[in-house]
Amino acid sequence: MSYPVTQTFGHREERTHKRACTKARDLQDGGKPEEAVVLLRQNLDLSTRVLGADHLITINDQENLSDCLSELGEYKEAVSLDRKTLQARAKVDPKDPSTLATQDSLANNLAQLGNYDEAIELNRKTLASREAVLGKSHNDTVETRQNLAACLHGKGQDQEASRLNREVLLIRSTMLEPDDYDLIACRHNLAVNLHALDELDNALTLIRENTKALQPSTRSNDAQVKAVYELEAKVQRDIQKAADKKRAERQKAEEHKKAADERRTAAEKAKLIEKLKDEARIKELAEREATEKAKKVEAERKAKAKKKRENEEEESRKQAVSERHAKEEEAARQRQKEIEAQQQSDIPKSSHGPPAGHANVTNDIGNDTLSPPAPKVHKPRTKSNDNINRKSSPDSGLVVPTSRKARSKSVDPSSREQAEGSILTLFGSHDGDSNDTAAISAMNSWFGEFNSKTQALLAQGRKPMGRRVKIAILDTGIDLAHPDFGKIDSAHPEYGIPRDRVKQCKSFVNSKDGDRDTSGHGTHSAALLLKLAPKADVYVARVVGEESSYAYPKAVAEAIMHAADVWKVDIITMSFGWPRYHTCVEEAIYHASQKPVILCAAASNDGANKKVAFPASQPPVFCVHSASGWSKPSDFTPLPLKVGANFAVIGEAVSSTWPTHRREGSEKRKWGTSTASPILAAIVALILEFINQKPKKTSHDKRLKTPRAMMHVLLGMSEPDRGYDVVKPWLILDSQKDRVLAESRILSLLIDEFGPENESESTPT
């Protein structure tokens, strides 16, 4: 197949075309490729319009324009022209030298655009065709191999590129002089590949050969000469860096080896010491066992000897007692015989004397007057005679009557418990100094953090209709007549608590009114709880009578059971305690915790003078200590428990509602663990509310109602301080952080305690 020649230039057109070609070549050689491009575009337009796109002259015009554009750096347009030219030439003869030349030009332009994959593919095709037709040593074949090596280097495949450049260098070194630029370029390209492969010594050898070849040259400003010297300097720097690196690695390896030897020596020494210690411990243990065995044998021997001696003494005592009793009985019989004989011998023979058996007789020994034995009268045994209380004398073994006062009735244990434990302490009766500006400032700071971070986060997820957390407060009751327990003013929500938030009030003491409070203690705690947990429902159980310090444990136990079983609350808070535990309350706590219900109780206000009161000391009740607004444990809070968590939360200078009938103002500032307990209960309620706001709950979320799970979440938002766990709810519940972060933190704490969640797991009980 040949190029179409049906169309030809006219005489005038041909002359114009040739003149433009000649002028464009002169301009390109003269360093004016921009002007040459204008003429070559005109020629291409003329040949395309007159001769057609597939005509040989048109194809040559495309090649000329592509070469000039490549010189100007217009590689995209040059690539487009080369593709058209290659397509036209390939139709005629794919292996024609001109086709292969066009293929070379296209590959070089693609490489300039960074399209190395296509350039490599074209160069491989050209190299295969030229090796088959021209041979491996032909100059065109060598140039193609060199172009392919350059593309491979650009792609980062320096291993294959170095192999091709070695072949090029081997061929050209037999054909060219050492100082020929083509040979210098071959060595330079191979040195670049070796440098990339970190074969720095071989690269430096080639660079020094180029430097030697360039020494007599006067073309020191040539770009190729500069490239050679720059590459030499770069390789020299890299060689120095590599040497430094090897030296550092060698030094590091020696240090590691030295450290390993030291560790090994230390380990061997420690092992030897441990072995000696083990041997010493074994020897000491054997000696101790032998000593203990000897002591045991000696103790057994002494015990046997003692028992034998005691048995012998007991036998001797029994024998002596028997002998004494026998002698006494014999003496009594003998004396009776003597008395009877004497009486018989002294009977008067006169009929006027006293009757027989009623006469006075004289004892020969002591002149004592003896009366004859009275006749025996058998009286019936009555209940009063039989049930006379007697007690044994430890010394004589005799039984003697006890006094009437000692014969008291037995006391029922539960009644005794009620009598002894009825006096309790309300741990919020400490008023503190209402003018303590430091404590008030600290309190304001704490509630500022709480409202701006924790409350703000909960407010973001609150909906009009949602499940409310239920809280029971066991205290002195509540004064619902107070104006604070009214309807909230939307403009001033801080000045009221909705009345319907208090769901039920029930009294478990003699007073029948649960919605009354003669003390103020319960009103203060309940109002505080309602303000801090604004979406919770509150149930009030009055367990303290009118005396404000007198309560039966049985009443408290009944209140706990009622809150758990009837009200079905989630949380119970108790701001009181006894110095000792009571069985009925302990059983009620256990029953409630199995529902499950979370219980909080005040620790006490006696500082280190007394221990934590009951029920705060009874697991699983959360023991609540007091802290200042700066989250430091209060001076009046007791020492922490040795087992379990010791939660401390603000309990100083906290202001809340106070009954107006006490004529002490509508609000009062209080100090005490009684104040801290409802605050911790409110924090627990907010945690449960936060989890309830989630659209989908996991099996771990359902565990949060259990004391064990809630304790670990509270510990996660606490900071330790001298054995206390000071609760800061904003460490997790913080509106300034992502809500998902809080959910993830709670889930992480639960996974640490219970392991990975199980979607099929049922709600824990």
Short mmCIF file of C-alpha atoms in Angstrom, two decimals, residues 260-635:
data_model
loop_
_atom_site.label_atom_id
_atom_site.label_comp_id
_atom_site.label_asym_id
_atom_site.label_seq_id
_atom_site.Cartn_x
_atom_site.Cartn_y
_atom_site.Cartn_z
CA ALA A 260 21.61 -6.41 75.05
CA ASP A 261 24.72 -7.87 76.67
CA GLU A 262 24.12 -5.75 79.75
CA ARG A 263 20.48 -6.81 79.87
CA ARG A 264 21.47 -10.42 79.40
CA THR A 265 24.08 -10.13 82.14
CA ALA A 266 21.59 -8.39 84.41
CA ALA A 267 18.96 -11.03 83.62
CA GLU A 268 21.42 -13.82 84.37
CA LYS A 269 22.43 -12.07 87.58
CA ALA A 270 18.80 -11.54 88.55
CA LYS A 271 18.07 -15.15 87.69
CA LEU A 272 20.96 -16.30 89.84
CA ILE A 273 19.84 -14.03 92.69
CA GLU A 274 16.28 -15.30 92.32
CA LYS A 275 17.56 -18.87 92.34
CA LEU A 276 19.52 -18.20 95.51
CA LYS A 277 16.47 -16.52 97.00
CA ASP A 278 14.32 -19.48 96.01
CA GLU A 279 16.80 -21.85 97.62
CA ALA A 280 16.87 -19.67 100.73
CA ARG A 281 13.07 -19.50 100.75
CA ILE A 282 12.83 -23.27 100.31
CA LYS A 283 15.32 -23.81 103.12
CA GLU A 284 13.53 -21.28 105.32
CA LEU A 285 10.18 -22.87 104.47
CA ALA A 286 11.52 -26.33 105.32
CA GLU A 287 12.93 -25.04 108.60
CA ARG A 288 9.67 -23.27 109.37
CA GLU A 289 7.66 -26.38 108.55
CA ALA A 290 9.97 -28.47 110.74
CA THR A 291 9.65 -25.91 113.54
CA GLU A 292 5.88 -25.73 113.17
CA LYS A 293 5.69 -29.52 113.08
CA ALA A 294 7.80 -29.74 116.24
CA LYS A 295 5.64 -27.07 117.89
CA LYS A 296 2.53 -28.95 116.82
CA VAL A 297 3.86 -32.22 118.21
CA GLU A 298 4.86 -30.48 121.45
CA ALA A 299 1.47 -28.77 121.64
CA GLU A 300 -0.30 -32.08 121.11
CA ARG A 301 1.86 -33.69 123.75
CA LYS A 302 1.14 -30.88 126.22
CA ALA A 303 -2.57 -30.99 125.35
CA LYS A 304 -2.66 -34.73 125.96
CA ALA A 305 -0.73 -34.34 129.21
CA LYS A 306 -3.03 -31.52 130.30
CA LYS A 307 -6.10 -33.52 129.42
CA LYS A 308 -4.75 -36.53 131.24
CA ARG A 309 -3.96 -34.38 134.24
CA GLU A 310 -7.41 -32.79 134.17
CA ASN A 311 -9.03 -36.20 133.88
CA GLU A 312 -7.00 -37.45 136.82
CA GLU A 313 -7.87 -34.36 138.86
CA GLU A 314 -11.53 -34.75 137.94
CA GLU A 315 -11.48 -38.40 138.97
CA SER A 316 -9.75 -37.47 142.22
CA ARG A 317 -12.28 -34.70 142.88
CA LYS A 318 -15.18 -36.99 142.12
CA GLN A 319 -13.73 -39.66 144.38
CA ALA A 320 -13.14 -37.13 147.18
CA VAL A 321 -16.69 -35.81 146.82
CA SER A 322 -18.07 -39.35 146.89
CA GLU A 323 -16.06 -40.20 149.94
CA ARG A 324 -17.12 -36.97 151.70
CA HIS A 325 -20.76 -37.57 150.86
CA ALA A 326 -20.48 -41.15 152.11
CA LYS A 327 -18.91 -40.01 155.34
CA GLU A 328 -21.54 -37.28 155.79
CA GLU A 329 -24.35 -39.72 155.18
CA GLU A 330 -22.80 -42.24 157.59
CA ALA A 331 -22.35 -39.52 160.19
CA ALA A 332 -25.93 -38.38 159.72
CA ARG A 333 -27.25 -41.94 160.14
CA GLN A 334 -25.10 -42.48 163.20
CA ARG A 335 -26.28 -39.25 164.79
CA GLN A 336 -29.89 -40.10 164.04
CA LYS A 337 -29.45 -43.44 165.74
CA GLU A 338 -27.90 -41.75 168.74
CA ILE A 339 -30.78 -39.25 168.99
CA GLU A 340 -33.35 -41.98 168.75
CA ALA A 341 -31.53 -44.04 171.34
CA GLN A 342 -31.28 -41.01 173.65
CA GLN A 343 -34.94 -40.23 173.21
CA GLN A 344 -35.86 -43.80 174.08
CA SER A 345 -33.70 -43.76 177.18
CA ASP A 346 -35.06 -40.37 178.44
CA ILE A 347 -38.80 -41.20 178.31
CA PRO A 348 -40.18 -40.62 181.91
CA LYS A 349 -41.88 -43.38 183.55
CA SER A 350 -44.46 -40.99 185.20
CA SER A 351 -47.82 -40.64 183.51
CA HIS A 352 -47.79 -36.81 184.14
CA GLY A 353 -44.74 -36.22 182.00
CA PRO A 354 -44.81 -34.93 178.44
CA PRO A 355 -45.95 -37.28 175.77
CA ALA A 356 -43.47 -39.37 173.95
CA GLY A 357 -41.74 -37.56 171.10
CA HIS A 358 -42.28 -34.06 172.63
CA ALA A 359 -39.83 -33.92 175.49
CA ASN A 360 -36.66 -31.72 175.56
CA VAL A 361 -33.47 -33.70 175.75
CA THR A 362 -29.93 -32.61 176.56
CA ASN A 363 -27.01 -33.36 174.32
CA ASP A 364 -24.11 -34.84 176.18
CA ILE A 365 -21.62 -32.96 174.07
CA GLY A 366 -22.80 -29.36 174.00
CA ASN A 367 -25.85 -29.15 176.26
CA ASP A 368 -27.90 -28.13 173.21
CA THR A 369 -31.61 -28.55 173.38
CA LEU A 370 -32.85 -30.64 170.49
CA SER A 371 -36.37 -31.04 169.30
CA PRO A 372 -37.53 -34.36 168.09
CA PRO A 373 -37.85 -34.61 164.35
CA ALA A 374 -41.14 -33.27 163.10
CA PRO A 375 -43.30 -35.70 161.29
CA LYS A 376 -43.03 -35.41 157.49
CA VAL A 377 -45.92 -33.62 155.77
CA HIS A 378 -46.20 -34.18 152.01
CA LYS A 379 -47.42 -30.89 150.42
CA PRO A 380 -48.58 -30.85 146.81
CA ARG A 381 -46.06 -29.27 144.32
CA THR A 382 -47.51 -26.06 142.93
CA LYS A 383 -46.44 -23.92 139.95
CA SER A 384 -45.20 -21.19 142.24
CA ASN A 385 -43.06 -23.63 144.14
CA ASP A 386 -41.61 -25.30 141.06
CA ASN A 387 -40.79 -22.20 138.97
CA ILE A 388 -38.73 -20.25 141.50
CA ASN A 389 -35.73 -18.95 139.48
CA ARG A 390 -32.44 -20.16 140.79
CA LYS A 391 -28.89 -19.52 139.70
CA SER A 392 -25.82 -21.67 140.08
CA SER A 393 -22.87 -20.56 142.15
CA PRO A 394 -19.68 -21.30 140.21
CA ASP A 395 -17.74 -21.92 143.42
CA SER A 396 -20.08 -24.18 145.46
CA GLY A 397 -22.22 -25.71 142.76
CA LEU A 398 -25.32 -24.72 144.83
CA VAL A 399 -28.51 -23.29 143.34
CA VAL A 400 -29.76 -20.12 145.02
CA PRO A 401 -32.90 -18.07 144.35
CA THR A 402 -32.57 -14.92 142.21
CA SER A 403 -34.25 -11.59 142.90
CA ARG A 404 -37.60 -10.70 141.41
CA LYS A 405 -36.01 -7.93 139.28
CA ALA A 406 -33.69 -10.42 137.63
CA ARG A 407 -36.63 -12.48 136.47
CA SER A 408 -37.46 -10.20 133.47
CA LYS A 409 -39.18 -11.33 130.34
CA SER A 410 -37.14 -12.18 127.23
CA VAL A 411 -36.87 -9.37 124.63
CA ASP A 412 -37.60 -9.91 120.94
CA PRO A 413 -34.43 -9.20 118.85
CA SER A 414 -36.25 -7.13 116.25
CA SER A 415 -37.87 -5.02 119.00
CA ARG A 416 -34.47 -4.49 120.57
CA GLU A 417 -33.12 -3.38 117.20
CA GLN A 418 -35.90 -0.87 116.77
CA ALA A 419 -35.35 0.51 120.29
CA GLU A 420 -31.59 0.82 120.04
CA GLY A 421 -31.29 2.12 116.44
CA SER A 422 -34.13 4.55 116.17
CA ILE A 423 -32.01 7.65 116.75
CA LEU A 424 -30.49 8.60 113.40
CA THR A 425 -28.44 11.56 112.16
CA LEU A 426 -29.43 13.89 109.33
CA PHE A 427 -26.12 14.69 107.65
CA GLY A 428 -27.10 18.10 106.40
CA SER A 429 -27.83 19.89 109.62
CA HIS A 430 -24.50 21.75 109.53
CA ASP A 431 -25.32 25.30 108.43
CA GLY A 432 -21.74 26.53 108.00
CA ASP A 433 -20.90 30.20 107.63
CA SER A 434 -23.45 31.81 105.31
CA ASN A 435 -20.98 34.68 104.77
CA ASP A 436 -18.10 32.42 103.66
CA THR A 437 -17.44 34.20 100.36
CA ALA A 438 -14.69 31.75 99.34
CA ALA A 439 -17.00 28.72 99.68
CA ILE A 440 -19.84 30.54 97.90
CA SER A 441 -17.52 31.57 95.06
CA ALA A 442 -16.30 27.99 94.69
CA MET A 443 -19.89 26.74 94.70
CA ASN A 444 -20.85 29.22 91.96
CA SER A 445 -17.85 28.08 89.90
CA TRP A 446 -18.86 24.41 90.21
CA PHE A 447 -22.46 25.00 89.19
CA GLY A 448 -21.29 27.28 86.37
CA GLU A 449 -19.29 24.39 84.88
CA PHE A 450 -22.17 21.99 85.52
CA ASN A 451 -24.81 24.18 83.81
CA SER A 452 -22.72 25.38 80.85
CA LYS A 453 -21.37 21.93 79.97
CA THR A 454 -23.37 19.01 81.41
CA GLN A 455 -26.85 20.54 81.52
CA ALA A 456 -26.31 22.17 78.13
CA LEU A 457 -25.41 18.79 76.56
CA LEU A 458 -28.55 17.15 77.99
CA ALA A 459 -30.73 20.06 76.83
CA GLN A 460 -29.62 19.49 73.21
CA GLY A 461 -31.19 16.03 73.10
CA ARG A 462 -34.33 16.59 75.20
CA LYS A 463 -37.71 15.97 73.57
CA PRO A 464 -41.21 16.89 74.80
CA MET A 465 -42.14 13.22 75.18
CA GLY A 466 -39.55 10.86 76.53
CA ARG A 467 -38.98 8.32 79.28
CA ARG A 468 -38.35 10.06 82.61
CA VAL A 469 -35.92 8.78 85.21
CA LYS A 470 -37.61 8.02 88.56
CA ILE A 471 -35.95 9.04 91.84
CA ALA A 472 -37.11 8.33 95.40
CA ILE A 473 -35.88 10.56 98.23
CA LEU A 474 -36.12 9.18 101.79
CA ASP A 475 -36.03 12.09 104.22
CA THR A 476 -38.15 14.29 106.52
CA GLY A 477 -40.82 14.86 103.86
CA ILE A 478 -41.42 17.88 101.63
CA ASP A 479 -43.19 21.23 102.03
CA LEU A 480 -45.26 21.33 98.83
CA ALA A 481 -46.93 24.53 100.05
CA HIS A 482 -43.71 26.41 99.30
CA PRO A 483 -44.07 28.83 96.35
CA ASP A 484 -41.06 27.25 94.59
CA PHE A 485 -43.17 24.15 93.91
CA GLY A 486 -45.36 25.99 91.46
CA LYS A 487 -45.68 26.53 87.75
CA ILE A 488 -42.55 27.63 85.88
CA ASP A 489 -42.50 31.10 84.38
CA SER A 490 -41.10 30.69 80.86
CA ALA A 491 -39.29 34.00 81.20
CA HIS A 492 -37.70 32.96 84.52
CA PRO A 493 -37.48 29.14 84.61
CA GLU A 494 -35.09 29.22 87.53
CA TYR A 495 -37.78 30.50 89.89
CA GLY A 496 -40.02 27.43 90.03
CA ILE A 497 -40.42 23.68 89.84
CA PRO A 498 -43.51 22.13 88.20
CA ARG A 499 -45.78 20.70 90.89
CA ASP A 500 -46.53 17.62 88.80
CA ARG A 501 -42.85 16.63 88.94
CA VAL A 502 -43.46 15.37 92.50
CA LYS A 503 -45.45 12.25 91.63
CA GLN A 504 -46.27 10.84 95.07
CA CYS A 505 -45.62 11.58 98.76
CA LYS A 506 -46.02 8.87 101.37
CA SER A 507 -45.30 8.78 105.11
CA PHE A 508 -43.87 5.65 106.75
CA VAL A 509 -43.92 7.08 110.29
CA ASN A 510 -46.70 8.05 112.71
CA SER A 511 -47.35 11.28 110.84
CA LYS A 512 -49.72 10.49 107.99
CA ASP A 513 -48.72 13.44 105.79
CA GLY A 514 -45.81 12.80 103.42
CA ASP A 515 -46.13 16.26 101.86
CA ARG A 516 -45.29 18.05 105.12
CA ASP A 517 -41.83 18.85 106.48
CA THR A 518 -41.37 20.25 109.97
CA SER A 519 -37.57 20.04 109.70
CA GLY A 520 -36.77 21.53 106.30
CA HIS A 521 -34.06 18.94 105.67
CA GLY A 522 -36.13 16.94 103.16
CA THR A 523 -37.45 20.04 101.37
CA HIS A 524 -33.92 21.38 100.88
CA SER A 525 -32.71 18.05 99.39
CA ALA A 526 -35.81 17.42 97.23
CA ALA A 527 -35.81 20.91 95.68
CA LEU A 528 -32.10 20.64 94.95
CA LEU A 529 -32.66 17.27 93.24
CA LEU A 530 -35.55 18.62 91.17
CA LYS A 531 -33.50 21.60 89.96
CA LEU A 532 -30.44 19.55 88.94
CA ALA A 533 -32.45 16.79 87.21
CA PRO A 534 -35.21 18.86 85.55
CA LYS A 535 -36.66 15.96 83.55
CA ALA A 536 -36.83 13.39 86.37
CA ASP A 537 -39.92 12.31 88.32
CA VAL A 538 -39.53 12.46 92.12
CA TYR A 539 -41.19 10.33 94.79
CA VAL A 540 -40.99 11.47 98.44
CA ALA A 541 -40.91 8.95 101.32
CA ARG A 542 -41.13 10.47 104.80
CA VAL A 543 -39.16 8.25 107.20
CA VAL A 544 -38.43 10.78 110.00
CA GLY A 545 -41.10 11.86 112.47
CA GLU A 546 -41.93 15.24 113.89
CA GLU A 547 -38.90 15.03 116.19
CA SER A 548 -36.66 15.33 113.07
CA SER A 549 -34.11 12.82 114.43
CA TYR A 550 -36.18 9.79 115.37
CA ALA A 551 -36.85 7.01 112.86
CA TYR A 552 -37.40 3.30 113.05
CA PRO A 553 -35.17 1.16 110.81
CA LYS A 554 -38.31 -0.79 109.97
CA ALA A 555 -39.87 2.37 108.48
CA VAL A 556 -36.77 2.97 106.31
CA ALA A 557 -36.81 -0.66 105.16
CA GLU A 558 -40.50 -0.40 104.23
CA ALA A 559 -39.82 2.83 102.31
CA ILE A 560 -36.99 1.21 100.32
CA MET A 561 -39.17 -1.81 99.46
CA HIS A 562 -42.10 0.44 98.48
CA ALA A 563 -39.89 2.61 96.24
CA ALA A 564 -38.46 -0.45 94.48
CA ASP A 565 -41.62 -2.56 94.16
CA VAL A 566 -44.51 -0.07 93.92
CA TRP A 567 -42.99 3.15 92.59
CA LYS A 568 -40.42 1.16 90.54
CA VAL A 569 -37.83 3.94 90.80
CA ASP A 570 -34.39 3.93 89.19
CA ILE A 571 -32.59 5.75 92.02
CA ILE A 572 -33.00 6.05 95.80
CA THR A 573 -31.18 8.75 97.80
CA MET A 574 -30.88 8.76 101.62
CA SER A 575 -29.36 11.73 103.50
CA PHE A 576 -29.18 10.10 106.94
CA GLY A 577 -27.48 7.23 108.76
CA TRP A 578 -27.01 5.20 111.96
CA PRO A 579 -23.81 4.34 113.80
CA ARG A 580 -24.46 0.61 113.24
CA TYR A 581 -26.20 -1.53 110.68
CA HIS A 582 -29.75 -2.91 110.90
CA THR A 583 -30.73 -6.24 109.45
CA CYS A 584 -34.12 -5.19 108.07
CA VAL A 585 -32.59 -2.21 106.21
CA GLU A 586 -29.76 -4.38 104.88
CA GLU A 587 -32.27 -6.90 103.50
CA ALA A 588 -34.31 -4.11 101.87
CA ILE A 589 -31.17 -2.69 100.23
CA TYR A 590 -30.28 -6.09 98.81
CA HIS A 591 -33.84 -6.54 97.51
CA ALA A 592 -33.82 -3.13 95.78
CA SER A 593 -30.38 -3.64 94.20
CA GLN A 594 -31.67 -6.77 92.46
CA LYS A 595 -34.45 -4.85 90.62
CA PRO A 596 -32.02 -3.13 89.87
CA VAL A 597 -32.12 0.19 91.75
CA ILE A 598 -29.13 2.50 92.33
CA LEU A 599 -28.92 3.66 95.97
CA CYS A 600 -27.01 6.72 97.23
CA ALA A 601 -26.45 7.50 100.92
CA ALA A 602 -24.67 10.29 102.83
CA ALA A 603 -21.41 9.24 104.52
CA SER A 604 -21.65 11.45 107.70
CA ASN A 605 -20.35 14.84 108.87
CA ASP A 606 -18.04 13.74 111.71
CA GLY A 607 -14.77 13.83 109.80
CA ALA A 608 -12.13 11.39 111.01
CA ASN A 609 -13.78 11.12 114.43
CA LYS A 610 -16.22 8.45 113.30
CA LYS A 611 -16.51 5.88 110.56
CA VAL A 612 -18.84 6.03 107.59
CA ALA A 613 -22.42 5.59 108.80
CA PHE A 614 -24.87 2.89 107.78
CA PRO A 615 -26.36 2.48 105.14
CA ALA A 616 -23.60 4.36 103.22
CA SER A 617 -21.13 1.70 104.45
CA GLN A 618 -23.29 -1.12 103.04
CA PRO A 619 -22.52 -2.29 99.46
CA PRO A 620 -23.92 -1.84 96.85
CA VAL A 621 -25.02 1.57 98.20
CA PHE A 622 -22.96 4.44 96.73
CA CYS A 623 -21.16 6.12 99.67
CA VAL A 624 -21.42 9.90 99.06
CA HIS A 625 -18.82 12.24 100.60
CA SER A 626 -18.81 16.02 100.48
CA ALA A 627 -16.38 18.20 98.52
CA SER A 628 -15.89 21.93 98.06
CA GLY A 629 -16.70 23.81 94.88
CA TRP A 630 -13.02 23.44 93.96
CA SER A 631 -13.50 19.63 94.10
CA LYS A 632 -11.47 19.14 97.26
CA PRO A 633 -12.82 16.71 99.94
CA SER A 634 -14.48 18.58 102.83
CA ASP A 635 -12.92 18.61 106.29
#
